[in-house]
PDB file of C-alpha atoms and ligand atoms in Angstrom:
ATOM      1  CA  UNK A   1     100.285 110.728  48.184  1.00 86.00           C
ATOM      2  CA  UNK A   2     100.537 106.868  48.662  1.00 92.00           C
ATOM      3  CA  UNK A   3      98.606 104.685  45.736  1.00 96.00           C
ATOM      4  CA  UNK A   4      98.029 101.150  45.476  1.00 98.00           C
ATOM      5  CA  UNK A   5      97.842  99.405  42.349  1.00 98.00           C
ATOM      6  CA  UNK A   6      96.928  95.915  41.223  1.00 98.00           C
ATOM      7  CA  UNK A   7      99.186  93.928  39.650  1.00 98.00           C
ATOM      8  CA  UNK A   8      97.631  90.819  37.980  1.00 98.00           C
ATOM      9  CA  UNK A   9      99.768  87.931  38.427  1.00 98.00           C
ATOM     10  CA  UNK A  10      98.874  83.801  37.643  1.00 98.00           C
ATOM     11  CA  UNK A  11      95.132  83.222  37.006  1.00 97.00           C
ATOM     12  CA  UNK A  12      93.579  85.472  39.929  1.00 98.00           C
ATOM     13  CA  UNK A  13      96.327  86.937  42.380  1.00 98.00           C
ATOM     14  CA  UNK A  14      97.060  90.402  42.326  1.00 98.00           C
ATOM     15  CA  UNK A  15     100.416  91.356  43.502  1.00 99.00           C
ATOM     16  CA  UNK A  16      99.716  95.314  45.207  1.00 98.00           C
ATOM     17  CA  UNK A  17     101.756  97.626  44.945  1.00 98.00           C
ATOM     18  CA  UNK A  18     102.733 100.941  47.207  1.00 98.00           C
ATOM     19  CA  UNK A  19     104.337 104.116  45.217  1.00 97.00           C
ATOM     20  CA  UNK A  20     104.487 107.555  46.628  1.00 94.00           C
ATOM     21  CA  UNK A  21     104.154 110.371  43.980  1.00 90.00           C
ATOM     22  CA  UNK A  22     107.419 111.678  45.765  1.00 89.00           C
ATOM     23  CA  UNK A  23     110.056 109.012  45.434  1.00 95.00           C
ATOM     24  CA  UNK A  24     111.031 106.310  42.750  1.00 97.00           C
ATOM     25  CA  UNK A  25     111.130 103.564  45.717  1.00 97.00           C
ATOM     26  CA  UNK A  26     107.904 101.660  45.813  1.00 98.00           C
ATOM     27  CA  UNK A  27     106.811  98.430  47.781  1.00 98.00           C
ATOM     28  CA  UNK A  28     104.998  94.826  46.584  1.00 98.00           C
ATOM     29  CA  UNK A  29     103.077  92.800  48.997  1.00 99.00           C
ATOM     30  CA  UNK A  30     103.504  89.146  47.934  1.00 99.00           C
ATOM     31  CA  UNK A  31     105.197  89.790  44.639  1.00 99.00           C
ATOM     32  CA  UNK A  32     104.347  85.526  43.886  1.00 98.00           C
ATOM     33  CA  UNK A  33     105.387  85.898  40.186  1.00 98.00           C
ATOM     34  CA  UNK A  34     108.756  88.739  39.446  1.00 98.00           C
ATOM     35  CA  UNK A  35     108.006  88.835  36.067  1.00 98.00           C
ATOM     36  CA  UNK A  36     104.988  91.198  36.145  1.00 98.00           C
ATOM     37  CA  UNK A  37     106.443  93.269  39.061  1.00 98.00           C
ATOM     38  CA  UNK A  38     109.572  94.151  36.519  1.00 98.00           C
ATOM     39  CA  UNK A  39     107.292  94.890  33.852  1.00 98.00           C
ATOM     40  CA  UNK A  40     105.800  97.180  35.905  1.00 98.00           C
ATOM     41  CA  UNK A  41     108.841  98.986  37.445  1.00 98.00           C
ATOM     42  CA  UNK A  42     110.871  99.186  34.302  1.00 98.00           C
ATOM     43  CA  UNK A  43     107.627 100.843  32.290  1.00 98.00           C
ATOM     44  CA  UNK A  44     107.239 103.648  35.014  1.00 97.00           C
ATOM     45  CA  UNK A  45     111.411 103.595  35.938  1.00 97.00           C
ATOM     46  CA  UNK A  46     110.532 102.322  39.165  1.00 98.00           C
ATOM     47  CA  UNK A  47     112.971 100.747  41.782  1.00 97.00           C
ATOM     48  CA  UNK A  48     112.170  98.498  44.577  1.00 98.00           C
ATOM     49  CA  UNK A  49     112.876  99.120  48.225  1.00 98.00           C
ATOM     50  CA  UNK A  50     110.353  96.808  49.979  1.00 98.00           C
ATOM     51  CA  UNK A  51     108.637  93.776  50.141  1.00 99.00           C
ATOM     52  CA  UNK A  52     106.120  92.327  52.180  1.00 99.00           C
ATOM     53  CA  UNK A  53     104.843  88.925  52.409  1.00 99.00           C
ATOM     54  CA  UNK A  54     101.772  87.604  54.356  1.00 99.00           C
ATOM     55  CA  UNK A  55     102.897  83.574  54.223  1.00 98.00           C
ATOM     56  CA  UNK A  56     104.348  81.222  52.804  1.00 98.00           C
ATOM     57  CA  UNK A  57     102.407  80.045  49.587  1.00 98.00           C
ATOM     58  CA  UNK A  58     104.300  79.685  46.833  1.00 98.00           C
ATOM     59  CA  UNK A  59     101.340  81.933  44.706  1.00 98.00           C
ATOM     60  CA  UNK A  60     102.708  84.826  46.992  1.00 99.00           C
ATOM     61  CA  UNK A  61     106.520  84.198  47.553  1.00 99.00           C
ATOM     62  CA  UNK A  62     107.427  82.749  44.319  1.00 98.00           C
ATOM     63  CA  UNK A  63     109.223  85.751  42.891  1.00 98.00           C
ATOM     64  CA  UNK A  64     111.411  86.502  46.006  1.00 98.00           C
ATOM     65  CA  UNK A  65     114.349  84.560  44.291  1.00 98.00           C
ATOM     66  CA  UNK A  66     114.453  86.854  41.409  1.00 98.00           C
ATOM     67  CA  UNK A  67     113.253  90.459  42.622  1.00 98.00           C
ATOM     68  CA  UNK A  68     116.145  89.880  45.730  1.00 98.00           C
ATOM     69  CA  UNK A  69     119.080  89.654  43.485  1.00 98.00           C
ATOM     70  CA  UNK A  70     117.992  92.069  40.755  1.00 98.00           C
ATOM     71  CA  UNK A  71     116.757  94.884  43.750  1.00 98.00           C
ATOM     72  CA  UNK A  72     118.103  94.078  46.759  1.00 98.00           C
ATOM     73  CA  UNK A  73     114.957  95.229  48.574  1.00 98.00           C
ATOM     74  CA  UNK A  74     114.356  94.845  52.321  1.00 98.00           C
ATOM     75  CA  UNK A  75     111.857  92.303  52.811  1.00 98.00           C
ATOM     76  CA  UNK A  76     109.694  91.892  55.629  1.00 99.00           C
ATOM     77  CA  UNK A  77     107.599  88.708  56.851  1.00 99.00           C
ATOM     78  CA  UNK A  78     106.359  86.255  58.904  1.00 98.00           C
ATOM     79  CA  UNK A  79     108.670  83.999  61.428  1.00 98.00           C
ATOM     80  CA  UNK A  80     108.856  80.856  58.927  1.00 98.00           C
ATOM     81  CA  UNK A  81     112.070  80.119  57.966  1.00 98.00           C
ATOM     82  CA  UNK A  82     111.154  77.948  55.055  1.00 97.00           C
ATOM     83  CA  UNK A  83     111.003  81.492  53.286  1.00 98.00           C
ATOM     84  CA  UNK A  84     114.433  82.403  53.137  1.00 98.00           C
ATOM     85  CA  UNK A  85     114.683  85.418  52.054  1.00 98.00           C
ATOM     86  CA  UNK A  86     112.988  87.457  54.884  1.00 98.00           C
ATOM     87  CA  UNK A  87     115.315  89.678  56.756  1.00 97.00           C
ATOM     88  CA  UNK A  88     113.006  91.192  58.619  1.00 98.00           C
ATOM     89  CA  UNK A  89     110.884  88.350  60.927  1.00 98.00           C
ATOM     90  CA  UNK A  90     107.785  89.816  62.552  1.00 98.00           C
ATOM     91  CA  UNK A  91     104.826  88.833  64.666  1.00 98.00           C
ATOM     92  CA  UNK A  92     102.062  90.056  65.985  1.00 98.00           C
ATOM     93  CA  UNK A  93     102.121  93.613  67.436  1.00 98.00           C
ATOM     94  CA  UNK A  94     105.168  94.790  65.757  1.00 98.00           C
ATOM     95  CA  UNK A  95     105.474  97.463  63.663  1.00 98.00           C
ATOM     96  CA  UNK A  96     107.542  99.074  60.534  1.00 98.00           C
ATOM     97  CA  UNK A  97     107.885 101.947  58.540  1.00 97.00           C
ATOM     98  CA  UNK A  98     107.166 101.606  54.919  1.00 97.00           C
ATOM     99  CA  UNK A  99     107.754 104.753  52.265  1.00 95.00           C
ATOM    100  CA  UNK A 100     106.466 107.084  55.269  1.00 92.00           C
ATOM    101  CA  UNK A 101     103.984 105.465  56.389  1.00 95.00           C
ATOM    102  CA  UNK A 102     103.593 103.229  59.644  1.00 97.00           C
ATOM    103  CA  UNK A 103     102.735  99.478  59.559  1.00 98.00           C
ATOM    104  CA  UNK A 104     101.104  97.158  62.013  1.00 98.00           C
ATOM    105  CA  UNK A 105     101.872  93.492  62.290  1.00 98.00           C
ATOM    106  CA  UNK A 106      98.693  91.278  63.058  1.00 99.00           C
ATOM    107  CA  UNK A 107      98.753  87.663  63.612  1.00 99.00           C
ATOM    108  CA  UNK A 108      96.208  86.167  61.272  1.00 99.00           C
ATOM    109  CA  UNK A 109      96.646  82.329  61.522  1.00 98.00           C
ATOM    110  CA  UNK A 110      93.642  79.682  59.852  1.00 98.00           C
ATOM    111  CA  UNK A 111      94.606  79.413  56.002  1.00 98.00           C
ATOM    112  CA  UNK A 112      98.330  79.031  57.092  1.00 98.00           C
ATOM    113  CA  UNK A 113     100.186  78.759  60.705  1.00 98.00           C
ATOM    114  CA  UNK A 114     102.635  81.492  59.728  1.00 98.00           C
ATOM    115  CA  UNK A 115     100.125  83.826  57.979  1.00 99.00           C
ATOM    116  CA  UNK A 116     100.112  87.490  58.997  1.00 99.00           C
ATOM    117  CA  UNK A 117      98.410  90.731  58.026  1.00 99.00           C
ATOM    118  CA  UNK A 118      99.817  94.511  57.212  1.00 99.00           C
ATOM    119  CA  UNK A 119      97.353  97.437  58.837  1.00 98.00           C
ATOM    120  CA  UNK A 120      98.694 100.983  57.646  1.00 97.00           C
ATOM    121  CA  UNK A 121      96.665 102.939  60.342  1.00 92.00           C
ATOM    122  CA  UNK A 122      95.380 106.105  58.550  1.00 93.00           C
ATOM    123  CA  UNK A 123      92.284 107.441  57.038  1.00 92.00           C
ATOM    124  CA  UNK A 124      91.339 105.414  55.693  1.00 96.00           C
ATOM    125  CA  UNK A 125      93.430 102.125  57.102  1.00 98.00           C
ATOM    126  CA  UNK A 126      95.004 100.245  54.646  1.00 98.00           C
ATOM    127  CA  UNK A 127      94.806  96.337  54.941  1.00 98.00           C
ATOM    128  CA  UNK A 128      96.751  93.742  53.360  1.00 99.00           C
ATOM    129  CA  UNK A 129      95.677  90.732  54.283  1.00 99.00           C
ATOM    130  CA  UNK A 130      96.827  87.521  51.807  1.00 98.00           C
ATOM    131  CA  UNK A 131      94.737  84.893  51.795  1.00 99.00           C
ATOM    132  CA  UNK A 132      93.068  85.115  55.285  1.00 99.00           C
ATOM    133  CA  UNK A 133      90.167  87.561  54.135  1.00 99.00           C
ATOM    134  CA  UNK A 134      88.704  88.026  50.636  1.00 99.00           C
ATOM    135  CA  UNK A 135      86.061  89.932  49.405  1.00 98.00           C
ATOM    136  CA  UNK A 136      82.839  87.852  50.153  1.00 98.00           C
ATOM    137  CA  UNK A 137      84.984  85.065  51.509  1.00 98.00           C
ATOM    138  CA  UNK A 138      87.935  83.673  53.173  1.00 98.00           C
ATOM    139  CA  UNK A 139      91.203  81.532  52.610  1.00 98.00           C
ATOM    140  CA  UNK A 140      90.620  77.534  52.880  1.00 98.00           C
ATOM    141  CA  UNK A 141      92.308  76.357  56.033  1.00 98.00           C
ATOM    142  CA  UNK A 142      95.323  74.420  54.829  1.00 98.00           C
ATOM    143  CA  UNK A 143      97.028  74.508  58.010  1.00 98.00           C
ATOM    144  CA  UNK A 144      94.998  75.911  61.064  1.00 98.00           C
ATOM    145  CA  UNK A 145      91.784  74.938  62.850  1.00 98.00           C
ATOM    146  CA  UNK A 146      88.273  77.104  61.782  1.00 98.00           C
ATOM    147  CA  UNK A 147      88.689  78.327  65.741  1.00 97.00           C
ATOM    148  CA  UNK A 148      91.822  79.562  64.683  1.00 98.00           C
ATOM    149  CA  UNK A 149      90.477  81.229  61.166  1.00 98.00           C
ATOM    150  CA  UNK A 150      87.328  82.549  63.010  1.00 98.00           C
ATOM    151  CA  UNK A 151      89.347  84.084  65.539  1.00 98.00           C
ATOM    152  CA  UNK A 152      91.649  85.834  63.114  1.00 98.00           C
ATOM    153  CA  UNK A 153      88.723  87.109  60.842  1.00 98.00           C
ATOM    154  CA  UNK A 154      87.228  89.028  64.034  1.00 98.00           C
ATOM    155  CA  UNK A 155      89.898  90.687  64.562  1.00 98.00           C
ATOM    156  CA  UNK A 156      89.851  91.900  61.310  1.00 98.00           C
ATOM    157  CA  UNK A 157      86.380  92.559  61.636  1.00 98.00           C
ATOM    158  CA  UNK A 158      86.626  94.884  64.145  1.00 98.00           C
ATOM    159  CA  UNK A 159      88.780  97.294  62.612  1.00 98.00           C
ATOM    160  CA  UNK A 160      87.406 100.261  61.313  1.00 98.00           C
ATOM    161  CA  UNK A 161      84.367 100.518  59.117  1.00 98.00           C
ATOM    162  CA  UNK A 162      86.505 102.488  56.020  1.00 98.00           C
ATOM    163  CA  UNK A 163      89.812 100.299  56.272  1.00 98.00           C
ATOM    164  CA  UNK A 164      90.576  99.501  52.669  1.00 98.00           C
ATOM    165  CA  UNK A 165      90.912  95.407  52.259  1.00 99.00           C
ATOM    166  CA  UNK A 166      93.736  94.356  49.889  1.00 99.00           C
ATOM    167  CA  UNK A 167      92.856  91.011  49.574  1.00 98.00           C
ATOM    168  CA  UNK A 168      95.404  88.578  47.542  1.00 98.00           C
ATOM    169  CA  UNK A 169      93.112  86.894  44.635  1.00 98.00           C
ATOM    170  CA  UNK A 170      89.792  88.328  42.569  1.00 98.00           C
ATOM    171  CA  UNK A 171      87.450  85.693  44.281  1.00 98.00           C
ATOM    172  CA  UNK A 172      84.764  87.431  44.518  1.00 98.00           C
ATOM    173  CA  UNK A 173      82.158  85.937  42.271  1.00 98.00           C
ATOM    174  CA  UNK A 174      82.510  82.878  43.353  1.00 98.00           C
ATOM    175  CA  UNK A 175      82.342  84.049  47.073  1.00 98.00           C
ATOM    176  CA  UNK A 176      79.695  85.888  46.463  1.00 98.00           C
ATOM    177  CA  UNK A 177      77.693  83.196  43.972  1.00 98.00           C
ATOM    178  CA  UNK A 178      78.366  80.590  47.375  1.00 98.00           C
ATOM    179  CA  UNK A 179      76.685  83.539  49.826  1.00 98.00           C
ATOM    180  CA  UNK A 180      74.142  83.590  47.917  1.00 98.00           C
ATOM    181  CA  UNK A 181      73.268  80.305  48.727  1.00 98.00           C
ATOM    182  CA  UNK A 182      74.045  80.536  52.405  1.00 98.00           C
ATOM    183  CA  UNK A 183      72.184  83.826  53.018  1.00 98.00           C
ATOM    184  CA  UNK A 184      69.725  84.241  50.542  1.00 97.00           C
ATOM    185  CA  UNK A 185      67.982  87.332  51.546  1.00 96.00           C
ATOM    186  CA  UNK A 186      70.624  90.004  51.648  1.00 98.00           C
ATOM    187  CA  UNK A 187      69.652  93.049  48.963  1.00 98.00           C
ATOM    188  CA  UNK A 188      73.360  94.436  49.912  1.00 98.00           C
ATOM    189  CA  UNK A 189      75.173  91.604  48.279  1.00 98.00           C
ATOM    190  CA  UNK A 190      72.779  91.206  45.790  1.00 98.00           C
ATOM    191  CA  UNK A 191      73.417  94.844  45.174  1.00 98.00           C
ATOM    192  CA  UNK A 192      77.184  94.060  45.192  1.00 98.00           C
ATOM    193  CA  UNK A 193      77.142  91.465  43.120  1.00 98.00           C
ATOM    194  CA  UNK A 194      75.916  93.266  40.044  1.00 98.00           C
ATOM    195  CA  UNK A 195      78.424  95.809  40.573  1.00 98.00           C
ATOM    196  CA  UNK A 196      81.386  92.886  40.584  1.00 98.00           C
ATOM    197  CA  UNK A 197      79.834  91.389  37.467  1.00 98.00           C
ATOM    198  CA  UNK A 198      80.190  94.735  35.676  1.00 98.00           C
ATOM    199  CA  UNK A 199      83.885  95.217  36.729  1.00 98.00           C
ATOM    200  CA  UNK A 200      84.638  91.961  35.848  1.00 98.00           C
ATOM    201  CA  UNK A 201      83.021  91.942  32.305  1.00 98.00           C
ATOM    202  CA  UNK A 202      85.371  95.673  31.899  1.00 98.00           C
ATOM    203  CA  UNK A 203      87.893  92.740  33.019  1.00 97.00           C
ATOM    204  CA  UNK A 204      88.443  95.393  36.176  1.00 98.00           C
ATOM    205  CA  UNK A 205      89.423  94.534  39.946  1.00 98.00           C
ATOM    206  CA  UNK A 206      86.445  94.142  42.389  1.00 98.00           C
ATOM    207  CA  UNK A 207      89.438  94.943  45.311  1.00 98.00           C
ATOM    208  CA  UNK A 208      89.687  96.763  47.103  1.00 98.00           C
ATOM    209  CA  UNK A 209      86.135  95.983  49.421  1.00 98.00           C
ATOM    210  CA  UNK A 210      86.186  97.729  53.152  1.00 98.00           C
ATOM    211  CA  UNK A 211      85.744  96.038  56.431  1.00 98.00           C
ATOM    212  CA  UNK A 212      82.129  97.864  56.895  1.00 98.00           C
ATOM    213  CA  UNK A 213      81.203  96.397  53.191  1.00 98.00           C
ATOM    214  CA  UNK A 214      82.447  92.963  54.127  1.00 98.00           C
ATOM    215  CA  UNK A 215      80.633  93.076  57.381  1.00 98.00           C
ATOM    216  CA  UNK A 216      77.522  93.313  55.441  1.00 98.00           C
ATOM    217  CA  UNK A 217      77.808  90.501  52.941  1.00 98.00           C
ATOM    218  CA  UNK A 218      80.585  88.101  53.814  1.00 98.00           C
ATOM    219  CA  UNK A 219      79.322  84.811  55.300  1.00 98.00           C
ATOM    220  CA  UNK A 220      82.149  84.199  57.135  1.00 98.00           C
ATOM    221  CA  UNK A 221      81.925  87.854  59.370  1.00 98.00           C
ATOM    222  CA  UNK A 222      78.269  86.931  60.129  1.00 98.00           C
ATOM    223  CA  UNK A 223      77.995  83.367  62.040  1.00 96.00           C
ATOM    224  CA  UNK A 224      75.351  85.050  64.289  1.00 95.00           C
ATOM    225  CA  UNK A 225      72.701  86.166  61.299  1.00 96.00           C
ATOM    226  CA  UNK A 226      69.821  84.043  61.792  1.00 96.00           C
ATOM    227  CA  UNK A 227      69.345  82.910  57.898  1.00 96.00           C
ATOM    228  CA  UNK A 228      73.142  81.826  57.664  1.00 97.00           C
ATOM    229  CA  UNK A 229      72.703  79.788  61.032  1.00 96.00           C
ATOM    230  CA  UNK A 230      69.794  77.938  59.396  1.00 96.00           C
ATOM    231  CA  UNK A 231      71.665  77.132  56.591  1.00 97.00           C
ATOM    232  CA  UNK A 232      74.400  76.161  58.506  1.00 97.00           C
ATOM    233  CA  UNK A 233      72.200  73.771  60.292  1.00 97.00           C
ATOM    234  CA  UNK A 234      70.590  72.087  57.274  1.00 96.00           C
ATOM    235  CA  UNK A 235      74.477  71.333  56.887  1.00 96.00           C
ATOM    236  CA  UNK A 236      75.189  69.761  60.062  1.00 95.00           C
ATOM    237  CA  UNK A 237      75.893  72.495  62.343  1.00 95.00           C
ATOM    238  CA  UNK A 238      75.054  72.842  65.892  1.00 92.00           C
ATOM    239  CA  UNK A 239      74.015  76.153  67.068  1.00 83.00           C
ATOM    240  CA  UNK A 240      76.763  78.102  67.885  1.00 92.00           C
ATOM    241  CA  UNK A 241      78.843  80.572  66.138  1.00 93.00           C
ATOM    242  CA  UNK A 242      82.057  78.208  65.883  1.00 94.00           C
ATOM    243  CA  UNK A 243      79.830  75.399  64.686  1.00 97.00           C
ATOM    244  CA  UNK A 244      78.174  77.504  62.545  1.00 97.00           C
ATOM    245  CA  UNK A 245      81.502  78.902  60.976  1.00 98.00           C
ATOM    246  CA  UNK A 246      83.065  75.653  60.700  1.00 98.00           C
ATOM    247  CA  UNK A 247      80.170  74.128  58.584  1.00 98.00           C
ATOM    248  CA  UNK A 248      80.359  77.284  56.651  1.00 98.00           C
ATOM    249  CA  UNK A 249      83.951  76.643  55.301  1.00 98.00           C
ATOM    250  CA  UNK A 250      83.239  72.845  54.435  1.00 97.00           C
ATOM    251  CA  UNK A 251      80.350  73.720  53.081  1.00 98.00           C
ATOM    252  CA  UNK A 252      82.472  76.314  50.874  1.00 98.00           C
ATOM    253  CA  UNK A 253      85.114  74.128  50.180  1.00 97.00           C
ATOM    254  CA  UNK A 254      82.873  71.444  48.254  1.00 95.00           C
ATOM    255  CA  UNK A 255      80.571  74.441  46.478  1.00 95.00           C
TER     256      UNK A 255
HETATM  257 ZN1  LIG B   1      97.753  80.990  50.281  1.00 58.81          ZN
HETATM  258 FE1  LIG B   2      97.097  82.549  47.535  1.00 58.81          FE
END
């Protein structure tokens, strides 16, 4: 059987990773910081094969230098050669085998130009998405346009309602504090949010959410509710969905 496991890394990123009861080989997804990935692998005599990254922030790429000379792993990401050690480039539509187990290749540009997303098809689907989606929320667009971001968050909205979401950072009181104030009326956050505050306070991960969860409570997935619009509107937005997302993420980023 496949698990994923949280590793805490910096203030709020968790580094996942993959291990198959079967084999000592696992695989990290955006190991940023090496130091809590060795800790890890040398406590359950571990070795790493494989590593993913989404983009090319240092919070997610940082320990490349170290786990590629101690390891040797393969390691798998985006077309941006500013992150050297990739040896396997991918885009969009490609796909990889990873301890078994197929992955797909999306193209998820907004927070960054080269950012891109792992789907292990499956049931349920496993997504691991960086800093594009987050529970309640999504990344701030450092690099691409909100047409861009909005775009790449419905296409991750329309996967499957059970696909598990691996986001890259415990956000989610905050996001979920700021869609509060957007969408005021929604029991199923408010519902949510008490169960985050509890797993926080036993200091536990709120990650992962699912894309049906997120659906139902994450601003960002529902331009086209009625109450969010009217926020968005006392905020300067026009009435349409892009508008309407846009103002949304300023909005966010000054909360
Ligand atoms: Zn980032
Ligand atoms: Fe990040």
């Amino acid at each position: 059987m496949l698990s994923v496991i949280p590793i805490p890394a910096f203030d709020d990123n968790y580094i996942w990773l993959l291990r198959q009861d079967s084999t000592k080989d696992v695989a990290v997804v955006d190991p940023g910081d090496a130091k809590p990935v060795i800790h890890y692998l040398e406590r359950e005599n571990l070795t790493l094969s494989t590593i993913l990254i989404t983009h090319h922030h240092h919070d997610h790429t940082g320990g490349l230098p170290e786990l590629t000379k101690r390891y040797s792993p393969r390691v798998i990401g985006p077309h941006n050669p500013q992150i050297k050690e990739i040896q396997e480039r991918v885009g969009d539509g490609d796909d990889f085998r990873v301890l078994g187990r197929r992955f797909e290749v999306m193209a998820v540009p907004g927070h960054t130009l080269d950012h891109i997303a792992f789907l292990g098809p499956g049931t349920p689907s496993l997504l691991f998405c960086g800093d594009t989606l987050f529970c309640g929320g999504c990344g701030r667009l450092f690099e691409g346009t909100p047409e861009q971001m909005q775009a790449s968050l419905s296409r991750l909205a329309a996967l499957s309602e059970d696909t598990l979401v691996f986001a890259a950072h415990e956000y989610t009181l905050a996001n979920l504090r700021f869609a509060q104030a957007a969408e005021p009326d929604n029991k199923i956050r408010d519902r949510l949010m008490k169960e985050c505050q509890r797993a926080r306070d036993l200091d536990r991960p709120t990650l992962p959410s699912t894309i049906g969860r997120e659906r139902q409570i994450n601003p960002f997935l529902r331009v086209d509710n009625q109450t969010l619009r009217s926020a968005a509107s006392a905020h300067g937005s026009t009435d349409s969905s892009e508008s309407t997302f846009a103002t949304l993420r300023a909005w966010k980023d000054n909360f």
